[in-house]
Amino acid sequence: IASADQSNHYVCGSLAAFTNIIVTFPIQKVLFRQQLHGVRVTEAVRQLQREGLRHLYRGLLPPLLQKTTTVAIMFGLYEDFSRLLLHHAHRSGAPELVTRSVAAALAGTAEAALTPFERVQTLLQDHRHNGRFNNTAHTFRTLLRDYGVRECYRGLVPVLLRNGPSNILFFGLRGPIKQQLPDARTRMGHMANDFVCGGLLGAALGIMFYPLNVVKSRAQAQVGGEFVPCHQVLMTVWRERGGSIVLLFRGATLNYHRSLLSWGIINATYELLLKVF
């Protein structure tokens, strides 16, 4: 059983994700309107203004549930696995870098258990399913009733291929990047460094693994039918987009800026809360 000190990593991770979603959800909504309607930023903002404050956070629950849980698992399990594996590594003489990389990969793999949340979000954001799925609970009920648990895990392979390696790079590079930043002497200085470090890493990893997210979204937009292998989905998207790298990465710029802000907030808030608790 985790001690109070050990469970802090889960609590701080969850609260950091909560802070991020509350701050960035309106921005995400503007970006989603742009993607959906092809309008400029100013027009998307005007749409939200016309709808009023009451509707600004409509649709908040699915990403809030998913992100607070996955980030808690990401940070919490990484620390738990690291402590457990380092204890055994001291006996066997395994390098700490390898041990921590394995811990990060295991935490990322465990996160994949929550793939159904991403699955439901994809279906709710796809306008082609607007008439079929009403909300989060209704989508889960429909998938389970009509297709079974397996259908909720459609797109699991790209999620696994993304989570493990991205966790290894995030936790492996977080420390070295922060060491390259100017020395911080105040709490605000440390927060700024943590924000820059988390933001740069999140943005870079978002670009690096963007094709896997494209494959995941394409796979998860399908309901029922054959489970198509990951590489086949990628080749289908590649052919549809004329074999163009630029078209394959369409939307990556928006994703880059969102990841920069989101992971900056998550990393800075997480580190701040660890010192507070």
C-alpha positions as a LaTeX table, in Angstrom:
\begin{tabular}{lrrr}
\hline
Residue & $x$ (\AA) & $y$ (\AA) & $z$ (\AA) \\
\hline
Ile1 & 0.00 & 0.00 & 0.00 \\
Ala2 & 1.35 & 3.44 & $-0.95$ \\
Ser3 & 2.21 & 5.75 & 1.91 \\
Ala4 & 0.75 & 9.27 & 2.10 \\
Asp5 & 4.02 & 10.64 & 0.71 \\
Gln6 & 3.99 & 8.19 & $-2.21$ \\
Ser7 & 0.33 & 8.84 & $-3.04$ \\
Asn8 & 1.13 & 12.57 & $-3.32$ \\
His9 & 2.43 & 11.91 & $-6.84$ \\
Tyr10 & $-1.01$ & 10.65 & $-7.89$ \\
Val11 & $-2.84$ & 13.55 & $-6.20$ \\
Cys12 & $-0.46$ & 16.18 & $-7.61$ \\
Gly13 & $-0.64$ & 14.67 & $-11.10$ \\
Ser14 & $-4.43$ & 14.66 & $-11.01$ \\
Leu15 & $-4.66$ & 18.26 & $-9.72$ \\
Ala16 & $-2.12$ & 19.43 & $-12.30$ \\
Ala17 & $-4.22$ & 17.90 & $-15.10$ \\
Phe18 & $-7.40$ & 19.44 & $-13.59$ \\
Thr19 & $-5.76$ & 22.90 & $-13.62$ \\
Asn20 & $-4.63$ & 22.40 & $-17.21$ \\
Ile21 & $-8.08$ & 21.38 & $-18.48$ \\
Ile22 & $-9.87$ & 24.26 & $-16.71$ \\
Val23 & $-7.40$ & 26.80 & $-18.15$ \\
Thr24 & $-7.09$ & 25.40 & $-21.69$ \\
Phe25 & $-10.61$ & 24.03 & $-22.36$ \\
Pro26 & $-11.90$ & 27.32 & $-23.86$ \\
Ile27 & $-8.79$ & 27.46 & $-26.09$ \\
Gln28 & $-9.36$ & 23.84 & $-27.12$ \\
Lys29 & $-12.97$ & 24.75 & $-27.94$ \\
Val30 & $-11.81$ & 27.61 & $-30.20$ \\
Leu31 & $-9.36$ & 25.24 & $-31.96$ \\
Phe32 & $-12.06$ & 22.59 & $-32.36$ \\
Arg33 & $-14.44$ & 25.15 & $-33.95$ \\
Gln34 & $-11.69$ & 26.09 & $-36.38$ \\
Gln35 & $-11.14$ & 22.46 & $-37.31$ \\
Leu36 & $-14.87$ & 21.77 & $-37.56$ \\
His37 & $-16.00$ & 24.86 & $-39.50$ \\
Gly38 & $-12.76$ & 26.10 & $-41.06$ \\
Val39 & $-13.26$ & 29.59 & $-39.58$ \\
Arg40 & $-10.71$ & 32.14 & $-38.36$ \\
Val41 & $-9.86$ & 32.48 & $-34.66$ \\
Thr42 & $-11.86$ & 35.72 & $-34.35$ \\
Glu43 & $-15.01$ & 34.11 & $-35.77$ \\
Ala44 & $-14.64$ & 31.04 & $-33.50$ \\
Val45 & $-14.30$ & 33.35 & $-30.46$ \\
Arg46 & $-17.37$ & 35.34 & $-31.60$ \\
Gln47 & $-19.37$ & 32.08 & $-31.85$ \\
Leu48 & $-18.49$ & 31.21 & $-28.23$ \\
Gln49 & $-19.31$ & 34.75 & $-27.08$ \\
Arg50 & $-22.75$ & 34.52 & $-28.72$ \\
Glu51 & $-23.41$ & 31.20 & $-26.98$ \\
Gly52 & $-22.54$ & 32.74 & $-23.61$ \\
Leu53 & $-20.58$ & 31.70 & $-20.53$ \\
Arg54 & $-23.12$ & 28.98 & $-19.68$ \\
His55 & $-22.10$ & 26.93 & $-22.73$ \\
Leu56 & $-18.36$ & 27.70 & $-22.61$ \\
Tyr57 & $-17.53$ & 24.56 & $-20.59$ \\
Arg58 & $-20.11$ & 22.28 & $-22.27$ \\
Gly59 & $-18.40$ & 18.94 & $-23.05$ \\
Leu60 & $-15.84$ & 19.39 & $-20.27$ \\
Leu61 & $-16.50$ & 16.09 & $-18.47$ \\
Pro62 & $-14.92$ & 13.48 & $-20.83$ \\
Pro63 & $-11.50$ & 15.21 & $-21.16$ \\
Leu64 & $-11.58$ & 16.12 & $-17.45$ \\
Leu65 & $-12.17$ & 12.50 & $-16.37$ \\
Gln66 & $-9.64$ & 11.15 & $-18.84$ \\
Lys67 & $-6.83$ & 13.64 & $-18.29$ \\
Thr68 & $-7.01$ & 13.81 & $-14.48$ \\
Thr69 & $-6.85$ & 9.99 & $-14.33$ \\
Thr70 & $-4.16$ & 9.42 & $-17.00$ \\
Val71 & $-1.81$ & 12.12 & $-15.68$ \\
Ala72 & $-2.24$ & 10.79 & $-12.12$ \\
Ile73 & $-1.32$ & 7.31 & $-13.40$ \\
Met74 & 1.56 & 8.68 & $-15.49$ \\
Phe75 & 3.31 & 10.47 & $-12.61$ \\
Gly76 & 2.19 & 8.17 & $-9.78$ \\
Leu77 & 3.00 & 4.83 & $-11.39$ \\
Tyr78 & 6.28 & 6.16 & $-12.76$ \\
Glu79 & 7.38 & 7.00 & $-9.22$ \\
Asp80 & 6.08 & 3.67 & $-7.83$ \\
Phe81 & 7.68 & 1.56 & $-10.57$ \\
Ser82 & 10.95 & 3.56 & $-10.28$ \\
Arg83 & 11.15 & 2.98 & $-6.53$ \\
Leu84 & 10.36 & $-0.72$ & $-6.91$ \\
Leu85 & 12.74 & $-1.34$ & $-9.82$ \\
Leu86 & 15.58 & 0.76 & $-8.37$ \\
His87 & 15.40 & $-1.34$ & $-5.20$ \\
His88 & 16.02 & $-4.49$ & $-7.28$ \\
Ala89 & 18.46 & $-2.75$ & $-9.65$ \\
His90 & 20.86 & $-1.94$ & $-6.80$ \\
Arg91 & 21.24 & $-5.67$ & $-6.21$ \\
Ser92 & 21.65 & $-6.61$ & $-9.88$ \\
Gly93 & 23.77 & $-3.57$ & $-10.84$ \\
Ala94 & 21.43 & $-2.45$ & $-13.66$ \\
Pro95 & 22.02 & 1.16 & $-14.81$ \\
Glu96 & 19.57 & 3.70 & $-13.33$ \\
Leu97 & 18.76 & 5.11 & $-16.81$ \\
Val98 & 17.56 & 1.69 & $-17.99$ \\
Thr99 & 15.59 & 1.12 & $-14.79$ \\
Arg100 & 13.81 & 4.49 & $-15.01$ \\
Ser101 & 13.11 & 3.97 & $-18.73$ \\
Val102 & 11.42 & 0.64 & $-17.95$ \\
Ala103 & 9.40 & 2.35 & $-15.17$ \\
Ala104 & 8.27 & 5.08 & $-17.62$ \\
Ala105 & 7.30 & 2.51 & $-20.27$ \\
Leu106 & 5.31 & 0.46 & $-17.73$ \\
Ala107 & 3.46 & 3.59 & $-16.55$ \\
Gly108 & 2.62 & 4.48 & $-20.16$ \\
Thr109 & 1.39 & 0.96 & $-20.84$ \\
Ala110 & $-0.85$ & 1.10 & $-17.75$ \\
Glu111 & $-2.32$ & 4.41 & $-18.99$ \\
Ala112 & $-3.52$ & 2.57 & $-22.10$ \\
Ala113 & $-6.13$ & 0.84 & $-19.90$ \\
Leu114 & $-8.05$ & 4.15 & $-20.21$ \\
Thr115 & $-8.16$ & 3.99 & $-24.03$ \\
Pro116 & $-12.01$ & 3.80 & $-23.92$ \\
Phe117 & $-12.09$ & 7.47 & $-22.80$ \\
Glu118 & $-10.14$ & 8.50 & $-25.93$ \\
Arg119 & $-12.39$ & 6.21 & $-27.99$ \\
Val120 & $-15.56$ & 7.94 & $-26.74$ \\
Gln121 & $-14.05$ & 11.43 & $-27.18$ \\
Thr122 & $-13.20$ & 10.62 & $-30.81$ \\
Leu123 & $-16.76$ & 9.47 & $-31.54$ \\
Leu124 & $-18.33$ & 12.49 & $-29.84$ \\
Gln125 & $-16.12$ & 14.90 & $-31.80$ \\
Asp126 & $-16.83$ & 13.24 & $-35.16$ \\
His127 & $-19.81$ & 15.03 & $-36.75$ \\
Arg128 & $-20.74$ & 11.86 & $-38.67$ \\
His129 & $-21.83$ & 10.27 & $-35.36$ \\
Asn130 & $-23.80$ & 13.27 & $-34.05$ \\
Gly131 & $-27.17$ & 11.58 & $-34.58$ \\
Arg132 & $-26.08$ & 8.29 & $-33.07$ \\
Phe133 & $-24.29$ & 9.17 & $-29.82$ \\
Asn134 & $-25.73$ & 11.72 & $-27.37$ \\
Asn135 & $-23.11$ & 11.99 & $-24.61$ \\
Thr136 & $-20.32$ & 10.09 & $-22.83$ \\
Ala137 & $-22.55$ & 7.68 & $-20.88$ \\
His138 & $-24.79$ & 6.96 & $-23.89$ \\
Thr139 & $-21.75$ & 6.25 & $-26.12$ \\
Phe140 & $-20.27$ & 3.80 & $-23.59$ \\
Arg141 & $-23.64$ & 2.05 & $-23.18$ \\
Thr142 & $-24.15$ & 1.76 & $-26.94$ \\
Leu143 & $-20.64$ & 0.39 & $-27.61$ \\
Leu144 & $-20.84$ & $-2.16$ & $-24.78$ \\
Arg145 & $-24.39$ & $-3.26$ & $-25.61$ \\
Asp146 & $-23.99$ & $-3.54$ & $-29.39$ \\
Tyr147 & $-20.33$ & $-4.53$ & $-29.77$ \\
Gly148 & $-18.82$ & $-5.54$ & $-26.42$ \\
Val149 & $-15.73$ & $-4.44$ & $-24.46$ \\
Arg150 & $-13.32$ & $-5.08$ & $-27.36$ \\
Glu151 & $-14.90$ & $-2.28$ & $-29.40$ \\
Cys152 & $-14.07$ & 0.21 & $-26.59$ \\
Tyr153 & $-10.38$ & $-0.64$ & $-27.13$ \\
Arg154 & $-10.31$ & $-0.04$ & $-30.88$ \\
Gly155 & $-7.13$ & 1.95 & $-31.57$ \\
Leu156 & $-5.25$ & 0.39 & $-28.63$ \\
Val157 & $-2.09$ & $-0.43$ & $-30.65$ \\
Pro158 & $-1.24$ & 3.18 & $-31.65$ \\
Val159 & $-2.00$ & 4.26 & $-28.05$ \\
Leu160 & 0.52 & 1.68 & $-26.74$ \\
Leu161 & 3.11 & 2.64 & $-29.38$ \\
Arg162 & 2.69 & 6.29 & $-28.36$ \\
Asn163 & 2.46 & 6.05 & $-24.57$ \\
Gly164 & 5.51 & 3.93 & $-23.73$ \\
Pro165 & 8.14 & 5.74 & $-25.85$ \\
Ser166 & 6.73 & 9.23 & $-25.13$ \\
Asn167 & 6.85 & 8.55 & $-21.36$ \\
Ile168 & 10.45 & 7.32 & $-21.62$ \\
Leu169 & 11.47 & 10.53 & $-23.42$ \\
Phe170 & 9.41 & 12.82 & $-21.16$ \\
Phe171 & 10.78 & 11.50 & $-17.87$ \\
Gly172 & 14.27 & 10.90 & $-19.28$ \\
Leu173 & 14.72 & 14.42 & $-20.69$ \\
Arg174 & 12.82 & 16.46 & $-18.09$ \\
Gly175 & 15.79 & 16.70 & $-15.71$ \\
Pro176 & 18.54 & 17.36 & $-18.32$ \\
Ile177 & 16.48 & 20.09 & $-20.04$ \\
Lys178 & 15.78 & 21.86 & $-16.73$ \\
Gln179 & 19.50 & 21.77 & $-15.90$ \\
Gln180 & 20.23 & 23.70 & $-19.12$ \\
Leu181 & 17.87 & 26.54 & $-18.12$ \\
Pro182 & 19.06 & 29.56 & $-16.07$ \\
Asp183 & 19.33 & 28.93 & $-12.32$ \\
Ala184 & 16.12 & 29.79 & $-10.48$ \\
Arg185 & 16.34 & 31.45 & $-7.06$ \\
Thr186 & 12.65 & 32.11 & $-6.41$ \\
Arg187 & 9.49 & 29.97 & $-6.46$ \\
Met188 & 8.28 & 31.86 & $-9.55$ \\
Gly189 & 11.64 & 31.22 & $-11.21$ \\
His190 & 11.33 & 27.47 & $-10.56$ \\
Met191 & 7.74 & 27.52 & $-11.88$ \\
Ala192 & 8.87 & 29.31 & $-15.05$ \\
Asn193 & 11.64 & 26.74 & $-15.63$ \\
Asp194 & 9.24 & 23.84 & $-15.02$ \\
Phe195 & 6.73 & 25.44 & $-17.43$ \\
Val196 & 9.35 & 25.87 & $-20.17$ \\
Cys197 & 10.76 & 22.38 & $-19.63$ \\
Gly198 & 7.34 & 20.64 & $-19.66$ \\
Gly199 & 6.04 & 22.79 & $-22.52$ \\
Leu200 & 9.02 & 22.19 & $-24.82$ \\
Leu201 & 8.97 & 18.45 & $-24.15$ \\
Gly202 & 5.19 & 18.15 & $-24.58$ \\
Ala203 & 5.23 & 20.13 & $-27.83$ \\
Ala204 & 8.18 & 18.18 & $-29.28$ \\
Leu205 & 6.67 & 14.80 & $-28.36$ \\
Gly206 & 3.30 & 15.93 & $-29.76$ \\
Ile207 & 4.94 & 16.53 & $-33.15$ \\
Met208 & 7.04 & 13.34 & $-32.99$ \\
Phe209 & 4.06 & 11.08 & $-32.28$ \\
Tyr210 & 1.51 & 13.03 & $-34.34$ \\
Pro211 & 1.18 & 10.36 & $-37.10$ \\
Leu212 & 0.28 & 7.78 & $-34.42$ \\
Asn213 & $-2.49$ & 10.09 & $-33.20$ \\
Val214 & $-3.75$ & 10.43 & $-36.78$ \\
Val215 & $-3.85$ & 6.61 & $-37.06$ \\
Lys216 & $-5.57$ & 6.35 & $-33.65$ \\
Ser217 & $-8.24$ & 8.91 & $-34.59$ \\
Arg218 & $-8.90$ & 7.22 & $-37.94$ \\
Ala219 & $-9.17$ & 3.77 & $-36.33$ \\
Gln220 & $-11.41$ & 5.01 & $-33.50$ \\
Ala221 & $-13.78$ & 6.89 & $-35.81$ \\
Gln222 & $-14.94$ & 3.49 & $-37.11$ \\
Val223 & $-17.72$ & 1.68 & $-35.24$ \\
Gly224 & $-18.04$ & $-2.06$ & $-35.72$ \\
Gly225 & $-16.50$ & $-4.11$ & $-38.50$ \\
Glu226 & $-12.99$ & $-5.44$ & $-38.96$ \\
Phe227 & $-10.11$ & $-4.37$ & $-36.71$ \\
Val228 & $-7.61$ & $-3.06$ & $-39.27$ \\
Pro229 & $-3.89$ & $-3.35$ & $-38.36$ \\
Cys230 & $-2.09$ & $-0.11$ & $-37.45$ \\
His231 & 0.24 & $-0.07$ & $-40.48$ \\
Gln232 & $-2.69$ & $-0.60$ & $-42.87$ \\
Val233 & $-4.56$ & 2.37 & $-41.41$ \\
Leu234 & $-1.42$ & 4.50 & $-41.81$ \\
Met235 & $-1.00$ & 3.44 & $-45.45$ \\
Thr236 & $-4.68$ & 4.21 & $-46.16$ \\
Val237 & $-4.33$ & 7.73 & $-44.70$ \\
Trp238 & $-1.01$ & 8.16 & $-46.57$ \\
Arg239 & $-2.62$ & 7.25 & $-49.93$ \\
Glu240 & $-5.71$ & 9.40 & $-49.28$ \\
Arg241 & $-3.46$ & 12.40 & $-48.64$ \\
Gly242 & $-1.46$ & 11.86 & $-51.82$ \\
Gly243 & 1.66 & 10.60 & $-50.07$ \\
Ser244 & 2.25 & 14.06 & $-48.65$ \\
Ile245 & 4.09 & 14.51 & $-45.33$ \\
Val246 & 2.60 & 18.00 & $-45.04$ \\
Leu247 & $-0.96$ & 16.65 & $-45.35$ \\
Leu248 & $-0.20$ & 13.78 & $-42.95$ \\
Phe249 & 0.83 & 16.39 & $-40.35$ \\
Arg250 & $-2.16$ & 18.66 & $-41.02$ \\
Gly251 & $-3.31$ & 20.09 & $-37.69$ \\
Ala252 & 0.10 & 19.53 & $-36.08$ \\
Thr253 & 0.71 & 23.29 & $-35.69$ \\
Leu254 & $-2.40$ & 23.72 & $-33.55$ \\
Asn255 & $-1.48$ & 20.58 & $-31.65$ \\
Tyr256 & 2.06 & 21.95 & $-31.07$ \\
His257 & 0.81 & 25.19 & $-29.48$ \\
Arg258 & $-1.81$ & 23.40 & $-27.39$ \\
Ser259 & 0.76 & 20.85 & $-26.14$ \\
Leu260 & 3.23 & 23.64 & $-25.35$ \\
Leu261 & 0.69 & 25.34 & $-23.10$ \\
Ser262 & $-0.88$ & 22.16 & $-21.64$ \\
Trp263 & 2.33 & 20.36 & $-20.68$ \\
Gly264 & 3.87 & 23.59 & $-19.43$ \\
Ile265 & 0.92 & 24.01 & $-17.05$ \\
Ile266 & 0.91 & 20.31 & $-16.05$ \\
Asn267 & 4.64 & 20.14 & $-15.30$ \\
Ala268 & 4.81 & 23.49 & $-13.46$ \\
Thr269 & 1.66 & 22.78 & $-11.40$ \\
Tyr270 & 2.80 & 19.23 & $-10.57$ \\
Glu271 & 6.21 & 20.36 & $-9.31$ \\
Leu272 & 4.67 & 23.27 & $-7.34$ \\
Leu273 & 2.08 & 21.01 & $-5.67$ \\
Leu274 & 4.77 & 18.45 & $-4.73$ \\
Lys275 & 6.53 & 21.18 & $-2.75$ \\
Val276 & 3.26 & 22.33 & $-1.14$ \\
Phe277 & 1.94 & 18.93 & $-0.03$ \\
\hline
\end{tabular}
